[in-house]
Amino acid sequence: MNIKKISSLSMLTTFALIIYSIENTLPPLVPIPGIKLGLANIITLIVLLNFTGKDAFLVLIMRILLSTFILGQTLSFFYSLLGGILGFLIMYILNYLFKNDYIFITSIFGALFHNIGQIMIAVIITKSLAVFSYLPFLIISGFITGLFIGLCAHYSQKYLLKLR
Amino acid sequence: MNKNTTKKLLLILCIILLFVTISSIFVILFSKQNKTSDNYIAKIYQDGIVLYSIPLYEVKASYTITIHGENKSENIIQIEPAKISIISASCPDKICINQGAIENSLFPITCLPNHLIITLEATSSIPNIDIVTY
């Protein structure tokens, strides 16, 4: 890792943190728990496209850890962690297969698996299968937000290439 | 991987996506339509154990119950005729309060910090007989 890479990765982590904290202060859009835009995932996608999968994973884990320290929500740490890792794994595999193309498809699958991971943690915490009735809502919201986030990353890529 | 296989993979993934999304839309529409009865029993679970089981169709006046969990967590649940809501919670995010009152079995109220779930379950056999004559 050279200095340029370290500084750009840490800058992107900071961006992700800022986006995450701002999004957290917004009131929830719909009264169903678990549904949110996930804007910080734009940064994960950008790192995945411009750097390696290892770097994207590092940025993701650092963002989750630091946001837990700053915002102090220990419970949402576990959701974010399992959902984030599950979503990242599927995005990494798909992005590897597609060779950086079709980023919105990758992003939709990332969002869907993120939501599935969240539900899994919720089942473990509440020891009840009742939370599974949120799954259809979370799938639809994951489709919409994943598409939006993917398109954001896709169009930002055009301007990031100029910066290089 | 050549271009042909990428196209095939893309097609398969799109089909999976469409299938999953459309089927979940159908699940929501179906469960919304499937409101066979207006007689629900509210079940309050904590850690998978039923704490209260309240037949909502028998509630005439609204009242509240307080549920204590581990780490001094506290939830105040308001029970009204035919609906139920959480009106106070000790957790910071207050997602359960924002969910408002539920009156059907479409989705439950959850308070994950306090491991609490409130579901409404439709009763199949209700003692809804007004009078019995012999």
Coordinates of C-alpha atoms in Angstrom, one line a residue:
Chain A
M1 CA 0.0 0.0 0.0
N2 CA 1.5 3.3 -1.0
I3 CA 0.8 6.6 0.5
K4 CA -1.6 7.7 -2.3
K5 CA -3.7 4.6 -1.8
I6 CA -3.7 4.9 2.0
S7 CA -4.8 8.6 1.8
S8 CA -7.5 8.0 -0.8
L9 CA -8.9 5.0 1.1
S10 CA -9.0 6.9 4.4
M11 CA -10.7 9.8 2.6
L12 CA -13.3 7.5 1.2
T13 CA -13.9 6.0 4.6
T14 CA -14.5 9.5 6.0
F15 CA -16.9 10.2 3.2
A16 CA -18.8 6.9 4.0
L17 CA -18.8 7.9 7.7
I18 CA -20.2 11.3 7.0
I19 CA -22.9 10.0 4.7
Y20 CA -23.8 7.3 7.2
S21 CA -24.1 9.8 10.1
I22 CA -26.2 12.2 8.1
E23 CA -28.5 9.5 6.9
N24 CA -28.9 8.3 10.4
T25 CA -30.2 11.6 11.6
L26 CA -32.9 11.6 8.9
P27 CA -36.3 10.4 10.1
P28 CA -37.3 7.0 8.8
L29 CA -39.1 7.0 5.4
V30 CA -41.5 4.2 6.1
P31 CA -42.7 2.8 9.4
I32 CA -41.1 -0.6 8.8
P33 CA -37.8 -1.3 10.6
G34 CA -34.8 -2.1 8.5
I35 CA -35.8 -0.1 5.5
K36 CA -33.3 2.7 4.7
L37 CA -31.5 4.0 1.7
G38 CA -28.0 2.8 2.6
L39 CA -26.3 5.7 0.9
A40 CA -22.9 4.7 2.5
N41 CA -22.9 1.7 0.2
I42 CA -22.1 4.1 -2.7
I43 CA -18.6 4.4 -1.3
T44 CA -18.2 0.7 -0.9
L45 CA -19.2 0.3 -4.6
I46 CA -16.8 3.0 -5.7
V47 CA -13.9 1.4 -3.8
L48 CA -14.9 -2.0 -5.2
L49 CA -14.8 -0.5 -8.7
N50 CA -11.6 1.5 -8.4
F51 CA -9.5 -0.5 -6.0
T52 CA -9.4 -4.2 -5.0
G53 CA -12.0 -6.2 -3.1
K54 CA -9.7 -6.3 -0.1
D55 CA -9.7 -2.5 0.1
A56 CA -13.4 -2.3 -0.2
F57 CA -13.8 -4.8 2.6
L58 CA -11.4 -2.7 4.7
V59 CA -13.3 0.5 4.1
L60 CA -16.6 -1.2 4.9
I61 CA -15.4 -2.7 8.2
M62 CA -13.7 0.6 9.2
R63 CA -17.0 2.5 8.5
I64 CA -19.1 0.1 10.5
L65 CA -16.6 0.1 13.5
L66 CA -16.1 3.8 13.5
S67 CA -19.8 4.6 13.2
T68 CA -20.5 2.3 16.2
F69 CA -17.9 4.2 18.2
I70 CA -19.3 7.6 17.2
L71 CA -23.0 7.0 17.2
G72 CA -22.8 4.5 20.1
Q73 CA -25.5 2.0 18.9
T74 CA -24.1 -1.4 20.0
L75 CA -27.1 -3.3 18.7
S76 CA -27.0 -1.9 15.2
F77 CA -23.4 -2.9 15.0
F78 CA -24.3 -6.5 14.7
Y79 CA -26.9 -5.9 12.0
S80 CA -24.6 -3.7 10.1
L81 CA -21.7 -6.2 10.4
L82 CA -23.5 -9.4 9.3
G83 CA -25.6 -7.6 6.7
G84 CA -22.6 -5.7 5.5
I85 CA -20.4 -8.8 5.2
L86 CA -23.1 -10.8 3.5
G87 CA -23.9 -8.0 1.1
F88 CA -20.2 -7.4 0.4
L89 CA -19.5 -11.1 -0.3
I90 CA -22.2 -11.3 -3.0
M91 CA -21.2 -7.9 -4.5
Y92 CA -17.5 -9.0 -4.6
I93 CA -18.4 -12.3 -6.4
L94 CA -20.7 -10.6 -8.9
N95 CA -18.4 -7.7 -9.6
Y96 CA -15.6 -10.2 -10.2
L97 CA -17.7 -12.2 -12.6
F98 CA -19.0 -9.1 -14.4
K99 CA -15.6 -7.4 -14.4
N100 CA -16.9 -4.0 -13.1
D101 CA -19.8 -4.0 -15.6
Y102 CA -23.5 -3.9 -14.6
I103 CA -22.8 -2.4 -11.2
F104 CA -26.5 -1.8 -10.6
I105 CA -27.2 -5.6 -10.7
T106 CA -24.4 -6.1 -8.3
S107 CA -25.7 -3.4 -6.0
I108 CA -29.3 -4.8 -6.0
F109 CA -28.0 -8.2 -5.0
G110 CA -25.8 -6.6 -2.3
A111 CA -28.9 -4.8 -0.9
L112 CA -31.0 -7.9 -0.9
F113 CA -28.4 -10.0 0.9
H114 CA -27.8 -7.2 3.3
N115 CA -31.5 -7.3 4.3
I116 CA -31.4 -11.1 4.5
G117 CA -28.5 -10.8 6.9
Q118 CA -30.3 -8.3 9.0
I119 CA -33.3 -10.5 9.3
M120 CA -31.1 -13.4 10.3
I121 CA -29.6 -11.4 13.2
A122 CA -33.1 -10.2 14.2
V123 CA -34.3 -13.9 14.3
I124 CA -31.3 -14.7 16.5
I125 CA -31.9 -11.8 18.9
T126 CA -35.6 -12.2 19.3
K127 CA -35.5 -16.0 19.1
S128 CA -38.7 -15.9 17.1
L129 CA -39.6 -16.4 13.4
A130 CA -42.1 -13.6 13.4
V131 CA -39.6 -11.1 11.9
F132 CA -39.7 -13.1 8.7
S133 CA -42.9 -11.4 7.8
Y134 CA -40.8 -8.3 7.1
L135 CA -38.9 -10.1 4.4
P136 CA -41.2 -9.3 1.4
F137 CA -41.1 -5.6 2.3
L138 CA -37.4 -5.7 2.7
I139 CA -36.9 -7.4 -0.6
I140 CA -38.9 -4.8 -2.5
S141 CA -37.1 -1.9 -0.7
G142 CA -33.8 -3.7 -1.3
F143 CA -34.6 -3.8 -5.0
I144 CA -35.4 -0.1 -5.2
T145 CA -32.6 1.2 -3.0
G146 CA -30.1 -1.2 -4.5
L147 CA -30.9 0.0 -8.0
F148 CA -30.7 3.7 -6.9
I149 CA -27.4 3.2 -5.1
G150 CA -26.0 1.2 -8.1
L151 CA -27.0 3.9 -10.5
C152 CA -25.4 6.5 -8.2
A153 CA -22.1 4.6 -8.2
H154 CA -22.4 4.0 -12.0
Y155 CA -22.8 7.7 -12.9
S156 CA -20.3 8.9 -10.3
Q157 CA -17.7 6.7 -12.0
K158 CA -17.8 8.9 -15.1
Y159 CA -16.5 11.8 -13.0
L160 CA -14.1 9.8 -10.9
L161 CA -12.2 8.7 -14.0
K162 CA -11.4 12.4 -14.7
L163 CA -9.9 12.8 -11.3
R164 CA -7.4 10.0 -11.6
Chain B
M1 CA -14.9 -15.6 -18.7
N2 CA -16.0 -14.6 -22.2
K3 CA -18.8 -12.2 -23.2
N4 CA -21.4 -15.0 -23.9
T5 CA -21.2 -16.5 -20.4
T6 CA -21.4 -13.0 -18.9
K7 CA -24.6 -12.4 -20.8
K8 CA -26.0 -15.7 -19.7
L9 CA -25.2 -14.9 -16.1
L10 CA -26.8 -11.5 -16.4
L11 CA -30.0 -13.0 -17.8
I12 CA -30.2 -15.6 -15.0
L13 CA -29.7 -13.0 -12.3
C14 CA -32.3 -10.7 -13.9
I15 CA -34.8 -13.6 -13.9
I16 CA -34.0 -14.4 -10.3
L17 CA -34.5 -10.7 -9.4
L18 CA -37.8 -10.4 -11.2
F19 CA -39.1 -13.6 -9.7
V20 CA -38.1 -12.7 -6.1
T21 CA -39.5 -9.2 -6.4
I22 CA -42.8 -10.1 -8.1
S23 CA -43.3 -13.0 -5.7
S24 CA -42.8 -10.7 -2.7
I25 CA -45.3 -8.2 -4.1
F26 CA -47.8 -11.1 -4.5
V27 CA -47.1 -12.3 -0.9
I28 CA -47.9 -8.8 0.4
L29 CA -51.0 -8.4 -1.7
F30 CA -52.2 -11.9 -0.8
S31 CA -51.7 -11.4 2.9
K32 CA -53.5 -8.1 2.7
Q33 CA -56.4 -9.6 0.9
N34 CA -56.5 -12.6 3.2
K35 CA -58.0 -10.7 6.1
T36 CA -60.6 -13.3 6.7
S37 CA -61.5 -12.2 10.2
D38 CA -61.4 -9.0 12.1
N39 CA -60.8 -10.9 15.3
Y40 CA -57.2 -10.9 16.2
I41 CA -55.3 -12.1 19.2
A42 CA -52.3 -9.9 20.1
K43 CA -49.4 -11.9 21.3
I44 CA -46.5 -10.2 23.0
Y45 CA -43.3 -12.2 22.8
Q46 CA -40.0 -11.6 24.6
D47 CA -37.1 -13.8 23.7
G48 CA -39.5 -16.1 21.9
I49 CA -41.7 -16.6 25.0
V50 CA -45.3 -15.4 25.0
L51 CA -45.8 -12.9 27.8
Y52 CA -49.3 -11.8 27.0
S53 CA -52.0 -13.1 24.8
I54 CA -54.8 -10.5 24.4
P55 CA -57.9 -11.0 22.4
L56 CA -58.2 -7.6 20.8
Y57 CA -61.9 -8.0 19.9
E58 CA -62.8 -8.2 23.5
V59 CA -61.0 -4.9 24.5
K60 CA -63.6 -2.2 25.2
A61 CA -61.5 0.5 26.8
S62 CA -57.8 1.3 26.1
Y63 CA -55.2 0.5 28.7
T64 CA -51.5 0.2 28.9
I65 CA -49.1 -2.5 30.1
T66 CA -45.4 -2.1 31.0
I67 CA -42.9 -4.7 30.1
H68 CA -39.5 -4.9 31.7
G69 CA -36.6 -6.6 30.1
E70 CA -32.9 -7.1 30.8
N71 CA -30.7 -4.1 31.5
K72 CA -33.6 -2.2 32.9
S73 CA -35.2 -1.9 29.5
E74 CA -38.8 -0.8 29.5
N75 CA -41.6 -0.7 27.0
I76 CA -45.1 0.7 27.5
I77 CA -47.7 -1.0 25.3
Q78 CA -51.0 0.6 24.6
I79 CA -53.9 -1.7 23.9
E80 CA -57.0 -0.1 22.3
P81 CA -60.1 -1.7 20.8
A82 CA -58.9 -3.7 17.7
K83 CA -55.4 -2.2 17.7
I84 CA -52.1 -2.2 19.6
S85 CA -49.1 0.0 19.7
I86 CA -45.9 0.7 21.7
I87 CA -46.1 4.3 23.1
S88 CA -42.8 4.4 25.1
A89 CA -39.5 2.6 24.9
S90 CA -36.2 2.9 26.7
C91 CA -34.1 2.2 23.5
P92 CA -32.5 5.2 21.7
D93 CA -33.8 4.6 18.1
K94 CA -37.6 4.5 18.9
I95 CA -38.3 2.5 15.7
C96 CA -41.1 0.6 17.5
I97 CA -42.9 3.8 18.4
N98 CA -42.6 5.2 14.9
Q99 CA -44.3 2.1 13.6
G100 CA -47.5 3.3 15.2
A101 CA -50.5 1.1 15.9
I102 CA -51.0 -2.2 14.0
E103 CA -54.5 -3.6 13.4
N104 CA -53.8 -6.5 11.1
S105 CA -51.4 -9.4 10.7
L106 CA -49.4 -7.9 7.8
F107 CA -46.3 -7.2 9.9
P108 CA -45.5 -7.3 13.6
I109 CA -44.1 -4.5 15.8
T110 CA -40.6 -5.3 16.9
C111 CA -38.4 -3.7 19.5
L112 CA -35.1 -5.4 18.9
P113 CA -33.1 -3.7 21.7
N114 CA -35.6 -5.1 24.2
H115 CA -36.1 -8.4 22.3
L116 CA -39.8 -7.7 22.0
I117 CA -42.2 -8.7 19.2
I118 CA -45.9 -8.0 19.1
T119 CA -47.9 -10.0 16.5
L120 CA -51.5 -10.2 15.7
E121 CA -52.9 -13.6 14.9
A122 CA -56.3 -14.2 13.4
T123 CA -58.4 -16.5 15.3
S124 CA -60.1 -19.3 13.4
S125 CA -62.8 -20.3 15.8
I126 CA -64.3 -17.4 17.8
P127 CA -67.0 -17.8 20.4
N128 CA -69.0 -15.3 18.5
I129 CA -72.4 -16.8 19.4
D130 CA -74.8 -14.3 20.8
I131 CA -77.3 -16.8 22.3
V132 CA -77.9 -20.5 22.5
T133 CA -81.4 -21.8 22.7
Y134 CA -82.5 -25.4 23.3

